[in-house]
Coordinates of C-alpha atoms in Angstrom, one line a residue:
M52 CA -0.2 -0.1 0.0
K53 CA 1.6 3.3 -0.9
S54 CA 1.3 6.5 1.3
K55 CA 0.3 9.6 0.0
R56 CA 2.6 12.8 0.7
A57 CA 1.5 16.0 0.7
F58 CA 2.4 18.9 3.1
S59 CA 0.3 19.9 6.0
L60 CA -1.4 23.5 6.8
V61 CA 1.3 24.0 9.2
E62 CA 4.2 23.4 6.7
L63 CA 2.3 25.7 4.3
T64 CA 1.8 28.3 6.6
L65 CA 5.8 28.2 7.5
V66 CA 7.1 28.6 3.9
I67 CA 4.6 31.4 2.9
A68 CA 6.1 33.1 6.5
I69 CA 9.7 32.3 5.5
A70 CA 9.0 33.7 1.7
A71 CA 7.0 37.2 3.0
I72 CA 10.1 37.5 5.7
L73 CA 12.5 37.0 3.1
A74 CA 10.8 39.4 1.3
A75 CA 10.2 42.1 3.8
L76 CA 14.2 42.4 4.1
L77 CA 15.0 42.1 0.6
W78 CA 12.6 45.1 -0.2
P79 CA 14.3 48.2 1.1
E80 CA 17.5 46.7 -1.6
Y81 CA 15.2 46.5 -4.5
Q82 CA 14.1 50.1 -3.7
R83 CA 17.6 51.1 -3.6
V84 CA 18.2 49.5 -6.6
V85 CA 15.7 50.9 -8.8
E86 CA 16.3 54.1 -7.2
R87 CA 19.8 54.0 -8.9
A88 CA 19.1 53.0 -12.2
R89 CA 17.0 56.2 -12.0
S90 CA 20.0 58.4 -10.6
V91 CA 21.8 56.6 -13.6
A92 CA 19.2 57.1 -16.1
C93 CA 19.0 60.8 -15.1
M94 CA 22.6 61.3 -15.4
N95 CA 22.5 59.9 -18.7
N96 CA 20.0 62.6 -19.8
L97 CA 22.0 65.4 -18.6
R98 CA 25.2 63.8 -20.3
Q99 CA 23.0 63.9 -23.7
I100 CA 22.1 67.2 -22.7
G101 CA 25.7 68.4 -22.3
I102 CA 26.7 66.8 -25.6
A103 CA 23.9 68.7 -27.4
V104 CA 24.8 72.1 -25.3
G105 CA 28.3 71.3 -26.7
T106 CA 27.4 70.6 -30.0
Y107 CA 25.7 74.2 -29.6
L108 CA 28.5 76.3 -28.5
A109 CA 30.3 75.2 -31.7
D110 CA 27.5 76.6 -33.7
N111 CA 27.5 79.8 -32.0
D112 CA 31.0 81.3 -31.3
N113 CA 31.0 79.2 -27.8
T114 CA 28.9 81.3 -26.0
F115 CA 26.0 79.2 -24.2
P116 CA 22.2 79.6 -25.7
F117 CA 19.8 81.8 -23.4
I118 CA 17.7 79.1 -21.9
E119 CA 14.5 80.2 -20.1
P120 CA 14.2 78.0 -16.9
N121 CA 10.7 78.2 -16.5
P122 CA 8.6 79.5 -19.8
G123 CA 5.3 80.0 -17.3
D124 CA 7.1 82.7 -15.6
P125 CA 9.4 84.1 -17.5
V126 CA 12.9 85.4 -16.2
Y127 CA 14.4 87.2 -19.0
D128 CA 13.3 90.5 -20.8
P129 CA 11.5 89.8 -24.5
E130 CA 14.8 91.4 -26.7
Y131 CA 17.3 88.2 -25.1
E132 CA 14.8 85.5 -27.2
A133 CA 15.3 83.0 -24.5
Q134 CA 13.6 80.1 -25.4
P135 CA 12.5 76.6 -22.8
M136 CA 15.1 73.9 -23.3
L137 CA 13.5 71.8 -25.6
A138 CA 13.1 74.5 -28.7
E139 CA 16.4 75.9 -28.3
L140 CA 18.3 72.9 -27.8
G141 CA 16.0 70.2 -29.7
P142 CA 17.9 71.1 -33.2
Y143 CA 20.7 69.3 -30.9
G144 CA 19.4 66.0 -30.3
V145 CA 17.4 67.2 -27.5
T146 CA 13.8 65.2 -27.0
P147 CA 11.2 65.5 -24.1
K148 CA 12.3 62.1 -23.3
L149 CA 15.8 63.5 -22.6
L150 CA 13.9 66.6 -20.1
Q151 CA 12.7 63.8 -18.2
C152 CA 14.3 62.7 -15.3
P153 CA 12.3 59.0 -14.0
S154 CA 12.7 60.2 -10.1
D155 CA 11.1 63.7 -10.8
L156 CA 8.2 61.4 -13.1
K157 CA 7.5 60.1 -9.4
A158 CA 7.7 62.9 -7.5
S159 CA 6.5 66.3 -7.7
N160 CA 7.0 65.9 -11.6
Y161 CA 8.3 69.9 -13.1
F162 CA 8.1 67.6 -16.1
L163 CA 4.6 67.9 -16.7
S164 CA 4.7 71.5 -14.9
R165 CA 7.9 73.5 -16.4
G166 CA 8.8 70.6 -19.8
S167 CA 11.4 69.8 -17.8
S168 CA 12.8 68.1 -15.3
Y169 CA 15.8 70.2 -15.0
Q170 CA 16.8 73.6 -13.9
W171 CA 18.7 75.7 -15.8
S172 CA 21.3 77.5 -14.6
P173 CA 20.8 81.1 -16.2
M174 CA 23.7 82.6 -15.1
L175 CA 25.8 81.0 -17.7
D176 CA 23.5 82.1 -20.8
G177 CA 25.0 84.2 -23.3
E178 CA 28.7 83.8 -21.9
L179 CA 31.9 82.1 -23.3
K180 CA 32.8 78.5 -22.3
V181 CA 36.4 78.9 -22.4
N182 CA 35.7 82.3 -19.3
P183 CA 32.1 82.1 -18.1
V184 CA 32.2 84.6 -16.0
V185 CA 29.7 85.3 -12.5
Y186 CA 28.1 88.1 -11.3
G187 CA 27.9 88.8 -7.6
R188 CA 27.0 91.7 -5.2
R189 CA 30.1 91.8 -4.0
G190 CA 33.4 91.9 -6.0
G191 CA 31.3 92.9 -9.6
A192 CA 32.1 89.9 -12.1
R193 CA 35.1 86.8 -12.4
T194 CA 36.0 83.9 -14.4
V195 CA 35.0 80.7 -12.8
N196 CA 36.5 77.6 -14.6
P197 CA 33.8 75.8 -16.7
A198 CA 34.7 72.4 -14.8
R199 CA 33.2 74.3 -11.1
M200 CA 29.9 76.0 -13.5
R201 CA 26.4 74.2 -13.0
L202 CA 24.6 74.4 -16.1
C203 CA 21.7 72.4 -15.0
M204 CA 20.1 70.1 -12.7
D205 CA 17.8 68.3 -11.0
F206 CA 15.2 70.5 -9.7
E207 CA 14.9 68.7 -6.0
P208 CA 17.2 66.5 -4.3
V209 CA 15.4 63.0 -5.7
H210 CA 18.1 61.0 -6.0
F211 CA 18.6 59.6 -2.3
N212 CA 18.7 62.5 -1.6
R213 CA 20.8 64.3 -4.1
A214 CA 20.4 66.4 -7.3
N215 CA 22.2 65.4 -10.5
R216 CA 24.2 67.9 -11.8
L217 CA 25.6 68.6 -15.3
Y218 CA 28.6 71.1 -15.3
A219 CA 29.9 73.0 -18.2
D220 CA 32.4 71.4 -19.1
G221 CA 30.7 68.5 -19.7
H222 CA 30.4 66.2 -16.4
V223 CA 27.8 65.3 -14.4
V224 CA 27.7 64.4 -11.2
A225 CA 25.6 63.7 -7.7
A226 CA 25.5 66.1 -5.2
M227 CA 24.1 67.7 -2.3
K228 CA 21.6 70.5 -3.3

């Protein structure tokens, strides 16, 4: 006579409980991996924007573009003819997809309200690539190394409480805002 072997209810419950505990322990690590992937995608977007800016500079006597950071509330007077980032850098390969930070779409969604997940730093607009000038209240104007000058960055620190930043020389870093 053959004996039937099957899981008892207690054994089945114990297996499910162990699986649930393991899932609960791994969930935070999974969330970190997902956010790291979003941060890497965001950094890639900023690098591509940096390449587009470099191409723009080559076509425009090494002068940075006038980009309106918030088309709904313009910063520039009309004589500057400042355009949103997509309009100004679109001919150089920037697409709406490049202007979308994956983490921003899950949070405040600046892309929906402003047309870009990235904040353009207007202090470089109209400056020469080789020696951008910063204007301050004290000391007037001074030349700054392009590697230390931000072009654009995330509106909010959405990547592990950090914001990705694109610098004028084309490099991208994640730093505290």
